[in-house]
Amino acid sequence: MTESGEADTSPVVLSVGGSVLVTGDADERFLPDLAGLLKRLAKEFPLVITTGGGRVARDYIRLGRTLGLTETELDELGIDVSRLNARLLAAVIGPPCPPHPPTSLADAVREAHRSRILVLGGTEPGHTTDGVAGLLAERLRARRLVNATRVPGLFERDPRKDPTARRIDRLDYPGFRKMIETSVAGTAGQQFVFDRLGLESLARAKIPLRIVQGRDLPNMELALRGENFVGTEIR
Ligand code: UTP
């Protein structure tokens, strides 16, 4: 047990948006810095990281929709892009991170019991990689899940559309559920700060969720370590 009473083997799960990983803006500096941080932290506690597909996934889904692809086919496009990002991050992290990310939840659980650090993308149609992160957090009894996204927390309205929207620093799961229900359609490429399936997994398992701006690495480190951070905490 650690000083805070956390079991040494319980992992921290990090869900990184594709729009944080590959932005076209100084990615060649950001990715090694992120990889270095994750590798360093993995010496202190196990880390499981999911990667989203970001804008590229959304572009493929949008194009596929105009071409008449089914919802399942659209989801599969998104999954493939998220796996591409997982391959990239795993390669930049290097050993001991497995270079071939698991593709199913069962394989990810198995691998997480063997590796101190693990990266994966999507698993199956019907949710986002935040959902994968939530399911894994529940299965692995994670200490917390950190969602690294484009915006610095959960806002009362989308801060990119309304700059006067205020950040919500603390919230409970019933309040968060209400916000998701009123703003997500549940189709491929859905966009909300977190996934409905992920939320239900975390709420069931009573695992706290922390939402941070993914490009601010010192703050992300605080959130991953369980220390005071800037962003939103849901519990
Ligand atoms: P993402 O996880 O990239 O969604 O999945 P997002 O919230 O848009 O991601 P970021 O944070 O900006 O990167 C993209 C799409 O891929 C499909 C869904 O259609 C999802 O909307 N997907 C992904 C699945 O169907 N299953 C998965 O396990 C992962």
Coordinates of N, CA and C and ligand atoms in Angstrom, one line a residue:
M1 N 0.8 -1.2 0.0 CA 0.0 0.0 0.0 C 0.9 1.3 0.0
T2 N 0.4 2.3 -0.7 CA 1.1 3.6 -0.7 C 0.6 4.4 0.6
E3 N 1.2 5.6 0.8 CA 0.8 6.4 1.9 C -0.7 6.7 1.9
S4 N -1.3 6.9 0.7 CA -2.7 7.3 0.6 C -3.6 6.0 0.7
G5 N -3.0 4.8 0.9 CA -3.8 3.6 1.0 C -4.1 3.0 -0.3
E6 N -3.5 3.4 -1.4 CA -3.8 2.8 -2.7 C -2.9 1.6 -2.9
A7 N -3.5 0.5 -3.5 CA -2.7 -0.7 -3.7 C -1.7 -0.4 -4.8
D8 N -0.5 -0.8 -4.6 CA 0.6 -0.6 -5.6 C 0.3 -1.0 -7.0
T9 N -0.5 -2.1 -7.1 CA -0.7 -2.7 -8.4 C -1.9 -2.1 -9.2
S10 N -2.7 -1.2 -8.5 CA -3.9 -0.7 -9.2 C -3.4 0.4 -10.2
P11 N -3.8 0.3 -11.4 CA -3.2 1.3 -12.4 C -3.9 2.6 -12.4
V12 N -3.3 3.6 -13.1 CA -4.0 4.8 -13.4 C -4.3 4.7 -14.9
V13 N -5.5 5.0 -15.3 CA -5.8 5.0 -16.7 C -5.8 6.4 -17.3
L14 N -5.2 6.5 -18.5 CA -5.2 7.8 -19.1 C -5.8 7.7 -20.5
S15 N -6.8 8.5 -20.8 CA -7.4 8.5 -22.1 C -7.0 9.8 -22.8
V16 N -6.2 9.7 -23.9 CA -5.7 10.8 -24.6 C -6.4 11.0 -25.9
G17 N -7.0 12.1 -26.1 CA -7.7 12.4 -27.4 C -6.7 12.4 -28.6
G18 N -7.1 12.0 -29.7 CA -6.3 12.1 -30.9 C -6.0 13.5 -31.3
S19 N -6.9 14.4 -30.9 CA -6.7 15.8 -31.1 C -5.8 16.5 -30.1
V20 N -5.3 15.7 -29.2 CA -4.2 16.1 -28.3 C -2.8 15.6 -28.9
L21 N -2.9 14.3 -29.4 CA -1.7 13.6 -29.8 C -1.1 14.2 -31.1
V22 N -2.0 14.3 -32.1 CA -1.6 14.7 -33.4 C -2.4 15.9 -33.9
T23 N -1.7 17.1 -33.7 CA -2.5 18.3 -34.0 C -1.9 19.0 -35.2
G24 N -0.7 18.7 -35.6 CA -0.1 19.4 -36.7 C 0.7 20.6 -36.1
D25 N 0.7 20.7 -34.8 CA 1.4 21.8 -34.1 C 2.5 21.3 -33.2
A26 N 3.7 21.3 -33.6 CA 4.8 20.8 -32.7 C 4.7 19.4 -32.2
D27 N 4.0 18.5 -32.9 CA 3.8 17.2 -32.4 C 5.2 16.5 -32.2
E28 N 6.2 16.8 -33.0 CA 7.5 16.1 -32.9 C 8.2 16.5 -31.6
R29 N 7.7 17.6 -31.0 CA 8.3 17.9 -29.6 C 7.4 17.3 -28.6
F30 N 6.1 17.5 -28.8 CA 5.1 17.0 -27.7 C 5.2 15.5 -27.5
L31 N 5.2 14.7 -28.5 CA 5.1 13.3 -28.4 C 6.2 12.7 -27.5
P32 N 7.5 13.1 -27.8 CA 8.6 12.6 -27.0 C 8.4 13.0 -25.5
D33 N 8.0 14.3 -25.3 CA 7.8 14.8 -23.9 C 6.7 14.0 -23.2
L34 N 5.6 13.7 -23.9 CA 4.5 12.9 -23.3 C 5.0 11.5 -23.0
A35 N 5.7 10.9 -24.0 CA 6.3 9.6 -23.8 C 7.2 9.5 -22.6
G36 N 8.1 10.5 -22.5 CA 9.0 10.6 -21.4 C 8.3 10.6 -20.0
L37 N 7.3 11.5 -19.9 CA 6.5 11.6 -18.7 C 5.9 10.3 -18.3
L38 N 5.2 9.6 -19.3 CA 4.5 8.4 -19.0 C 5.5 7.3 -18.6
K39 N 6.6 7.2 -19.2 CA 7.6 6.2 -18.9 C 8.1 6.4 -17.5
R40 N 8.3 7.7 -17.1 CA 8.8 8.0 -15.8 C 7.8 7.6 -14.7
L41 N 6.5 8.0 -15.0 CA 5.4 7.7 -14.0 C 5.2 6.2 -13.9
A42 N 5.4 5.5 -15.0 CA 5.1 4.0 -15.0 C 6.1 3.3 -14.0
K43 N 7.2 4.0 -13.6 CA 8.1 3.3 -12.6 C 7.4 3.4 -11.3
E44 N 6.5 4.4 -11.1 CA 5.8 4.5 -9.8 C 4.5 3.8 -9.7
F45 N 3.7 3.7 -10.8 CA 2.4 3.0 -10.8 C 2.1 2.5 -12.2
P46 N 1.4 1.4 -12.3 CA 1.1 1.0 -13.7 C 0.2 2.0 -14.4
L47 N 0.4 2.1 -15.7 CA -0.3 3.0 -16.5 C -0.9 2.3 -17.7
V48 N -2.2 2.6 -18.0 CA -2.9 2.1 -19.2 C -3.4 3.3 -19.9
I49 N -3.0 3.4 -21.2 CA -3.3 4.6 -21.9 C -4.1 4.2 -23.2
T50 N -5.2 4.9 -23.4 CA -6.0 4.8 -24.6 C -5.8 6.0 -25.5
T51 N -5.8 5.8 -26.8 CA -5.6 6.9 -27.7 C -6.8 7.1 -28.6
G52 N -7.3 8.3 -28.8 CA -8.4 8.6 -29.7 C -7.9 8.8 -31.1
G53 N -8.9 8.9 -32.0 CA -8.5 9.1 -33.4 C -8.5 10.6 -33.9
G54 N -9.1 11.4 -33.0 CA -9.1 12.9 -33.3 C -9.7 13.3 -34.6
R55 N -9.1 14.4 -35.2 CA -9.7 14.9 -36.4 C -9.7 14.0 -37.6
V56 N -8.6 13.2 -37.7 CA -8.5 12.3 -38.9 C -9.7 11.3 -38.8
A57 N -9.9 10.8 -37.6 CA -11.1 9.8 -37.5 C -12.4 10.5 -37.9
R58 N -12.6 11.7 -37.4 CA -13.8 12.4 -37.7 C -13.9 12.7 -39.2
D59 N -12.8 13.1 -39.8 CA -12.9 13.3 -41.3 C -13.2 12.1 -42.0
Y60 N -12.7 10.9 -41.6 CA -13.0 9.7 -42.3 C -14.5 9.3 -42.1
I61 N -14.9 9.5 -40.9 CA -16.3 9.2 -40.5 C -17.3 10.1 -41.3
R62 N -16.9 11.4 -41.4 CA -17.8 12.3 -42.2 C -17.8 11.9 -43.6
L63 N -16.7 11.6 -44.2 CA -16.6 11.2 -45.6 C -17.4 9.9 -45.8
G64 N -17.1 8.9 -44.9 CA -17.8 7.6 -45.0 C -19.3 7.8 -45.0
R65 N -19.8 8.7 -44.2 CA -21.2 8.9 -44.0 C -21.8 9.5 -45.3
T66 N -21.1 10.4 -46.0 CA -21.6 10.9 -47.2 C -21.6 9.8 -48.3
L67 N -20.7 8.8 -48.1 CA -20.6 7.7 -49.1 C -21.6 6.6 -48.8
G68 N -22.4 6.8 -47.7 CA -23.4 5.8 -47.4 C -23.0 4.6 -46.6
L69 N -21.8 4.7 -45.9 CA -21.4 3.5 -45.1 C -22.3 3.4 -43.9
T70 N -22.4 2.2 -43.4 CA -23.2 1.9 -42.2 C -22.6 2.5 -40.9
E71 N -23.3 2.6 -39.9 CA -22.8 3.1 -38.6 C -21.6 2.2 -38.1
T72 N -21.8 0.9 -38.3 CA -20.7 0.0 -37.9 C -19.4 0.2 -38.7
E73 N -19.6 0.4 -40.0 CA -18.4 0.6 -40.9 C -17.8 2.0 -40.5
L74 N -18.6 2.9 -40.1 CA -18.0 4.3 -39.7 C -17.3 4.1 -38.4
D75 N -17.8 3.4 -37.4 CA -17.1 3.1 -36.2 C -15.8 2.4 -36.4
E76 N -15.8 1.5 -37.4 CA -14.6 0.7 -37.7 C -13.5 1.6 -38.2
L77 N -13.9 2.6 -39.0 CA -12.9 3.6 -39.5 C -12.3 4.3 -38.4
G78 N -13.2 4.8 -37.4 CA -12.7 5.5 -36.2 C -11.7 4.6 -35.4
I79 N -12.1 3.4 -35.3 CA -11.2 2.4 -34.5 C -9.9 2.3 -35.1
D80 N -9.8 2.2 -36.4 CA -8.5 2.0 -37.1 C -7.6 3.2 -36.9
V81 N -8.2 4.4 -37.0 CA -7.4 5.6 -36.8 C -6.9 5.7 -35.4
S82 N -7.8 5.4 -34.4 CA -7.3 5.4 -33.0 C -6.2 4.4 -32.8
R83 N -6.2 3.3 -33.5 CA -5.2 2.3 -33.4 C -3.9 2.8 -34.0
L84 N -4.0 3.5 -35.0 CA -2.8 4.1 -35.6 C -2.1 5.1 -34.6
N85 N -2.9 5.8 -33.9 CA -2.3 6.7 -32.9 C -1.7 5.9 -31.8
A86 N -2.3 4.8 -31.4 CA -1.8 3.9 -30.4 C -0.4 3.4 -30.8
R87 N -0.3 2.9 -32.1 CA 1.0 2.4 -32.6 C 2.0 3.5 -32.5
L88 N 1.7 4.7 -32.9 CA 2.6 5.8 -32.8 C 3.1 6.1 -31.4
L89 N 2.2 6.2 -30.5 CA 2.6 6.5 -29.1 C 3.4 5.4 -28.5
A90 N 2.9 4.2 -28.7 CA 3.7 3.0 -28.2 C 5.1 3.0 -28.7
A91 N 5.3 3.3 -30.0 CA 6.6 3.3 -30.6 C 7.5 4.4 -30.0
V92 N 6.9 5.6 -29.7 CA 7.7 6.7 -29.2 C 8.0 6.3 -27.7
I93 N 7.1 5.7 -27.0 CA 7.5 5.3 -25.6 C 8.6 4.3 -25.6
G94 N 8.5 3.3 -26.5 CA 9.5 2.2 -26.6 C 9.4 1.2 -25.5
P95 N 10.3 0.3 -25.3 CA 10.3 -0.7 -24.3 C 10.2 0.0 -22.9
P96 N 9.5 -0.5 -21.9 CA 8.8 -1.8 -21.9 C 7.4 -1.8 -22.5
C97 N 7.0 -0.7 -23.2 CA 5.6 -0.7 -23.7 C 5.5 -1.6 -24.9
P98 N 4.5 -2.6 -24.8 CA 4.3 -3.5 -25.9 C 4.1 -2.7 -27.3
P99 N 4.8 -3.0 -28.3 CA 4.7 -2.2 -29.6 C 3.5 -2.5 -30.3
H100 N 2.8 -3.7 -30.1 CA 1.6 -4.0 -30.8 C 0.4 -3.9 -29.9
P101 N -0.3 -2.8 -29.9 CA -1.4 -2.5 -29.0 C -2.5 -3.6 -29.1
P102 N -3.0 -4.0 -27.9 CA -4.1 -5.0 -27.9 C -5.3 -4.4 -28.6
T103 N -6.1 -5.3 -29.2 CA -7.3 -4.8 -30.0 C -8.6 -5.2 -29.4
S104 N -8.6 -6.0 -28.3 CA -9.8 -6.3 -27.6 C -9.7 -6.0 -26.1
L105 N -10.8 -5.8 -25.5 CA -10.8 -5.5 -24.0 C -10.1 -6.7 -23.2
A106 N -10.5 -7.9 -23.6 CA -9.9 -9.1 -22.9 C -8.4 -9.1 -23.0
D107 N -7.9 -8.9 -24.3 CA -6.4 -8.9 -24.4 C -5.8 -7.7 -23.7
A108 N -6.5 -6.6 -23.6 CA -5.9 -5.4 -22.9 C -5.8 -5.7 -21.4
V109 N -6.8 -6.4 -20.9 CA -6.8 -6.7 -19.4 C -5.7 -7.7 -19.2
R110 N -5.5 -8.7 -20.0 CA -4.4 -9.7 -19.9 C -3.1 -9.0 -19.9
E111 N -2.9 -8.1 -20.9 CA -1.6 -7.4 -21.1 C -1.3 -6.5 -19.9
A112 N -2.4 -5.8 -19.4 CA -2.2 -4.8 -18.3 C -1.7 -5.5 -17.1
H113 N -2.0 -6.8 -16.9 CA -1.5 -7.5 -15.8 C 0.0 -7.9 -15.9
R114 N 0.5 -7.8 -17.2 CA 1.9 -8.2 -17.4 C 2.8 -6.9 -17.5
S115 N 2.2 -5.8 -18.0 CA 3.0 -4.7 -18.4 C 2.8 -3.5 -17.4
R116 N 3.8 -2.8 -17.1 CA 3.7 -1.5 -16.3 C 3.1 -0.4 -17.1
I117 N 3.2 -0.5 -18.4 CA 2.7 0.5 -19.3 C 2.2 -0.1 -20.6
L118 N 1.0 0.4 -21.0 CA 0.3 -0.2 -22.1 C -0.5 0.9 -22.9
V119 N -0.4 0.8 -24.2 CA -1.2 1.7 -25.0 C -2.1 1.0 -25.9
L120 N -3.4 1.4 -26.1 CA -4.2 0.8 -27.1 C -5.2 1.9 -27.6
G121 N -5.8 1.5 -28.8 CA -6.8 2.4 -29.4 C -8.2 1.8 -29.1
G122 N -9.1 1.8 -30.1 CA -10.4 1.3 -30.0 C -10.5 -0.2 -30.0
T123 N -11.7 -0.7 -29.5 CA -11.8 -2.1 -29.5 C -12.9 -2.6 -30.4
E124 N -14.2 -2.1 -30.2 CA -15.3 -2.6 -31.0 C -16.3 -1.4 -31.2
P125 N -17.1 -1.6 -32.3 CA -18.0 -0.5 -32.6 C -19.0 -0.1 -31.4
G126 N -19.4 1.1 -31.4 CA -20.4 1.5 -30.5 C -20.1 2.5 -29.4
H127 N -18.8 2.8 -29.2 CA -18.4 3.7 -28.2 C -17.1 4.5 -28.7
T128 N -16.5 5.3 -27.8 CA -15.3 5.9 -28.2 C -14.1 5.3 -27.4
T129 N -12.9 5.8 -27.6 CA -11.8 5.3 -26.8 C -11.9 5.7 -25.3
D130 N -12.7 6.8 -25.0 CA -13.0 7.1 -23.6 C -13.8 5.9 -23.0
G131 N -14.7 5.3 -23.8 CA -15.5 4.2 -23.3 C -14.6 3.0 -23.0
V132 N -13.6 2.8 -23.9 CA -12.6 1.7 -23.7 C -11.9 2.0 -22.4
A133 N -11.5 3.2 -22.2 CA -10.7 3.6 -21.0 C -11.6 3.3 -19.7
G134 N -12.9 3.7 -19.8 CA -13.8 3.5 -18.6 C -14.0 2.0 -18.3
L135 N -14.2 1.2 -19.4 CA -14.4 -0.2 -19.2 C -13.1 -0.8 -18.6
L136 N -11.9 -0.4 -19.1 CA -10.7 -1.0 -18.5 C -10.5 -0.5 -17.1
A137 N -10.8 0.7 -16.8 CA -10.6 1.2 -15.4 C -11.4 0.4 -14.5
E138 N -12.7 0.1 -14.9 CA -13.5 -0.7 -14.1 C -13.0 -2.2 -13.9
R139 N -12.6 -2.8 -15.0 CA -12.1 -4.2 -15.0 C -10.8 -4.3 -14.2
L140 N -9.9 -3.2 -14.2 CA -8.6 -3.3 -13.6 C -8.6 -2.6 -12.2
R141 N -9.8 -2.2 -11.8 CA -10.0 -1.4 -10.5 C -8.9 -0.3 -10.4
A142 N -9.0 0.5 -11.4 CA -8.0 1.7 -11.5 C -8.2 2.7 -10.3
R143 N -7.1 3.4 -10.0 CA -7.3 4.4 -8.9 C -8.0 5.6 -9.4
R144 N -7.8 5.9 -10.7 CA -8.4 7.1 -11.3 C -8.3 7.0 -12.8
L145 N -9.1 7.8 -13.5 CA -9.0 7.9 -14.9 C -8.8 9.4 -15.3
V146 N -7.8 9.6 -16.0 CA -7.5 11.0 -16.4 C -7.8 11.1 -17.9
N147 N -8.7 12.1 -18.2 CA -9.1 12.3 -19.6 C -8.3 13.5 -20.1
A148 N -7.4 13.3 -21.0 CA -6.6 14.4 -21.6 C -7.2 14.9 -22.9
T149 N -7.8 16.1 -22.9 CA -8.6 16.5 -24.0 C -8.1 17.9 -24.5
R150 N -8.9 18.5 -25.4 CA -8.4 19.8 -26.0 C -8.7 20.9 -25.1
V151 N -9.8 20.8 -24.3 CA -10.2 21.9 -23.4 C -9.8 21.6 -22.0
P152 N -9.6 22.7 -21.2 CA -9.1 22.4 -19.8 C -10.1 22.0 -18.8
G153 N -11.0 21.1 -19.1 CA -12.0 20.6 -18.1 C -13.3 20.5 -18.7
L154 N -14.3 20.3 -17.9 CA -15.7 20.2 -18.3 C -16.3 21.6 -18.1
F155 N -16.9 22.1 -19.2 CA -17.5 23.5 -19.1 C -19.1 23.4 -19.2
E156 N -19.7 24.4 -18.7 CA -21.2 24.4 -18.7 C -21.7 24.3 -20.1
R157 N -21.0 25.0 -21.0 CA -21.3 24.9 -22.5 C -20.0 24.7 -23.2
D158 N -20.0 24.3 -24.5 CA -18.7 24.1 -25.2 C -18.0 25.5 -25.3
P159 N -16.8 25.5 -24.6 CA -16.0 26.8 -24.5 C -15.5 27.2 -25.9
R160 N -15.4 26.3 -26.9 CA -14.9 26.8 -28.2 C -16.0 27.5 -28.9
K161 N -17.3 27.2 -28.6 CA -18.4 27.9 -29.2 C -18.8 29.1 -28.4
D162 N -18.6 29.0 -27.0 CA -19.0 30.1 -26.2 C -17.9 30.4 -25.2
P163 N -17.1 31.5 -25.5 CA -15.9 31.8 -24.6 C -16.3 32.2 -23.2
T164 N -17.6 32.6 -23.0 CA -18.0 33.0 -21.6 C -18.4 31.8 -20.7
A165 N -18.4 30.6 -21.3 CA -18.8 29.4 -20.6 C -17.8 29.2 -19.4
R166 N -18.3 28.8 -18.2 CA -17.5 28.6 -17.1 C -17.1 27.1 -16.9
R167 N -15.9 26.9 -16.4 CA -15.5 25.5 -16.1 C -16.2 25.0 -14.8
I168 N -16.6 23.8 -14.8 CA -17.1 23.2 -13.6 C -16.0 22.4 -12.9
D169 N -15.5 22.8 -11.8 CA -14.3 22.2 -11.2 C -14.6 20.9 -10.5
R170 N -15.8 20.8 -9.9 CA -16.2 19.5 -9.2 C -17.6 19.2 -9.5
L171 N -17.9 17.9 -9.7 CA -19.2 17.4 -10.1 C -19.4 16.0 -9.6
D172 N -20.6 15.6 -9.4 CA -20.8 14.1 -9.1 C -21.3 13.4 -10.4
Y173 N -21.3 12.1 -10.3 CA -21.7 11.3 -11.5 C -23.2 11.6 -12.0
P174 N -24.1 11.7 -11.0 CA -25.5 12.0 -11.5 C -25.6 13.3 -12.3
G175 N -24.9 14.3 -11.8 CA -24.8 15.6 -12.5 C -24.2 15.5 -13.9
F176 N -23.1 14.7 -14.0 CA -22.4 14.5 -15.2 C -23.3 13.8 -16.2
R177 N -24.0 12.7 -15.7 CA -24.9 11.9 -16.6 C -25.9 12.8 -17.2
K178 N -26.4 13.7 -16.4 CA -27.5 14.6 -17.0 C -26.9 15.5 -18.1
M179 N -25.6 16.0 -17.9 CA -25.0 16.8 -19.0 C -24.8 16.0 -20.3
I180 N -24.3 14.7 -20.1 CA -24.1 13.9 -21.3 C -25.4 13.6 -22.0
E181 N -26.5 13.3 -21.2 CA -27.7 12.9 -21.9 C -28.3 14.0 -22.7
T182 N -28.1 15.2 -22.3 CA -28.7 16.3 -23.1 C -27.8 16.8 -24.3
S183 N -26.6 16.2 -24.4 CA -25.8 16.8 -25.5 C -25.2 15.7 -26.4
V184 N -25.4 14.4 -26.3 CA -24.8 13.4 -27.2 C -25.8 12.7 -28.0
A185 N -25.6 12.5 -29.3 CA -26.5 11.8 -30.1 C -26.3 10.3 -30.1
G186 N -25.1 9.8 -29.8 CA -24.8 8.4 -29.8 C -24.5 7.8 -31.1
T187 N -24.1 8.6 -32.1 CA -23.7 8.0 -33.4 C -22.2 8.1 -33.6
A188 N -21.7 7.4 -34.7 CA -20.3 7.4 -34.9 C -19.7 8.8 -35.0
G189 N -18.5 9.0 -34.4 CA -17.9 10.3 -34.4 C -18.5 11.3 -33.4
Q190 N -19.3 10.8 -32.5 CA -20.0 11.7 -31.5 C -19.0 12.6 -30.8
Q191 N -19.3 13.8 -30.4 CA -18.4 14.7 -29.7 C -18.9 15.2 -28.5
F192 N -18.4 14.8 -27.4 CA -18.6 15.4 -26.1 C -17.4 15.1 -25.3
V193 N -17.2 15.8 -24.2 CA -15.9 15.7 -23.5 C -15.6 14.3 -23.0
F194 N -16.7 13.5 -22.7 CA -16.5 12.1 -22.3 C -17.6 11.3 -22.8
D195 N -17.3 9.9 -22.8 CA -18.2 9.0 -23.4 C -19.2 8.4 -22.4
R196 N -20.5 8.2 -22.8 CA -21.5 7.7 -22.0 C -21.2 6.4 -21.3
L197 N -20.7 5.4 -22.1 CA -20.3 4.1 -21.6 C -19.2 4.2 -20.6
G198 N -18.2 5.1 -20.9 CA -17.1 5.3 -19.9 C -17.7 5.8 -18.6
L199 N -18.6 6.8 -18.7 CA -19.2 7.4 -17.5 C -19.9 6.3 -16.6
E200 N -20.6 5.4 -17.3 CA -21.4 4.4 -16.5 C -20.4 3.4 -15.8
S201 N -19.3 3.1 -16.5 CA -18.3 2.2 -15.9 C -17.7 2.8 -14.7
L202 N -17.3 4.1 -14.8 CA -16.7 4.8 -13.7 C -17.6 5.0 -12.5
A203 N -18.9 5.3 -12.8 CA -19.8 5.6 -11.8 C -20.1 4.3 -11.0
R204 N -20.3 3.2 -11.7 CA -20.5 1.9 -11.1 C -19.3 1.5 -10.2
A205 N -18.1 1.7 -10.7 CA -16.9 1.3 -9.9 C -16.4 2.3 -8.9
K206 N -17.1 3.5 -8.9 CA -16.7 4.6 -8.0 C -15.3 5.0 -8.2
I207 N -14.9 5.2 -9.5 CA -13.6 5.6 -9.8 C -13.6 7.1 -10.3
P208 N -12.8 7.9 -9.6 CA -12.9 9.3 -10.0 C -12.3 9.6 -11.4
L209 N -12.9 10.6 -12.1 CA -12.5 11.0 -13.4 C -12.0 12.4 -13.3
R210 N -10.8 12.6 -13.9 CA -10.2 14.0 -14.0 C -10.1 14.4 -15.4
I211 N -10.6 15.6 -15.7 CA -10.5 16.1 -17.1 C -9.5 17.2 -17.2
V212 N -8.5 17.1 -18.0 CA -7.5 18.1 -18.1 C -7.2 18.5 -19.6
Q213 N -6.5 19.6 -19.8 CA -6.0 20.0 -21.1 C -4.8 19.1 -21.4
G214 N -4.8 18.4 -22.5 CA -3.8 17.4 -22.7 C -2.4 17.9 -23.1
R215 N -2.3 19.1 -23.5 CA -1.0 19.6 -23.9 C -0.2 20.2 -22.8
D216 N -0.9 20.4 -21.6 CA -0.2 20.9 -20.4 C 0.3 19.8 -19.6
L217 N 1.6 19.4 -19.9 CA 2.1 18.1 -19.3 C 2.3 18.3 -17.8
P218 N 2.9 19.4 -17.2 CA 3.0 19.5 -15.8 C 1.7 19.3 -15.1
N219 N 0.6 19.9 -15.6 CA -0.7 19.7 -15.0 C -1.2 18.3 -15.1
M220 N -1.0 17.7 -16.3 CA -1.4 16.3 -16.5 C -0.7 15.4 -15.5
E221 N 0.6 15.7 -15.2 CA 1.3 14.9 -14.3 C 0.7 15.0 -12.9
L222 N 0.3 16.2 -12.5 CA -0.4 16.3 -11.2 C -1.7 15.5 -11.1
A223 N -2.5 15.6 -12.2 CA -3.7 14.9 -12.3 C -3.5 13.4 -12.2
L224 N -2.5 12.9 -12.9 CA -2.2 11.4 -12.9 C -1.7 11.0 -11.6
R225 N -1.0 11.8 -10.9 CA -0.4 11.4 -9.6 C -1.5 11.5 -8.5
G226 N -2.6 12.1 -8.7 CA -3.7 12.3 -7.7 C -3.4 13.5 -6.9
E227 N -2.6 14.5 -7.4 CA -2.4 15.7 -6.6 C -3.3 16.8 -7.1
N228 N -3.3 18.0 -6.5 CA -4.1 19.1 -6.9 C -3.8 19.5 -8.3
F229 N -4.8 19.7 -9.1 CA -4.5 20.0 -10.5 C -5.6 21.0 -11.0
V230 N -5.4 21.6 -12.2 CA -6.4 22.5 -12.8 C -7.2 21.7 -13.8
G231 N -8.5 21.7 -13.6 CA -9.4 21.0 -14.5 C -10.7 20.6 -13.7
T232 N -11.3 19.5 -14.1 CA -12.6 19.1 -13.5 C -12.4 17.7 -12.9
E233 N -12.9 17.5 -11.7 CA -12.9 16.2 -11.1 C -14.4 15.8 -10.9
I234 N -14.7 14.6 -11.3 CA -16.0 14.0 -11.2 C -15.9 12.7 -10.3
R235 N -16.7 12.7 -9.3 CA -16.6 11.4 -8.4 C -18.0 11.1 -7.9
Ligands
UTP1 P1 -12.4 8.5 -30.6 O1 -12.1 7.8 -29.4 O2 -11.3 9.1 -31.4 O3 -13.6 9.6 -30.3 O4 -13.2 7.5 -31.6 P2 -13.5 11.1 -30.0 O5 -14.1 11.3 -28.7 O6 -14.0 11.9 -31.2 O7 -11.9 11.3 -29.9 P3 -10.8 12.4 -29.7 O8 -10.8 12.6 -28.2 O9 -11.2 13.7 -30.4 O10 -9.6 11.7 -30.2 C1 -13.6 8.0 -32.9 C2 -14.8 7.2 -33.3 O11 -14.4 5.8 -33.6 C3 -15.4 4.9 -33.2 C4 -16.6 5.8 -32.8 O12 -17.3 6.0 -34.0 C5 -15.9 7.0 -32.3 O13 -16.8 8.1 -32.4 N1 -14.9 4.0 -32.1 C6 -13.8 4.3 -31.4 C7 -15.6 2.8 -31.9 O14 -16.6 2.5 -32.5 N2 -15.1 2.0 -30.9 C8 -14.0 2.2 -30.2 O15 -13.6 1.4 -29.3 C9 -13.3 3.4 -30.4

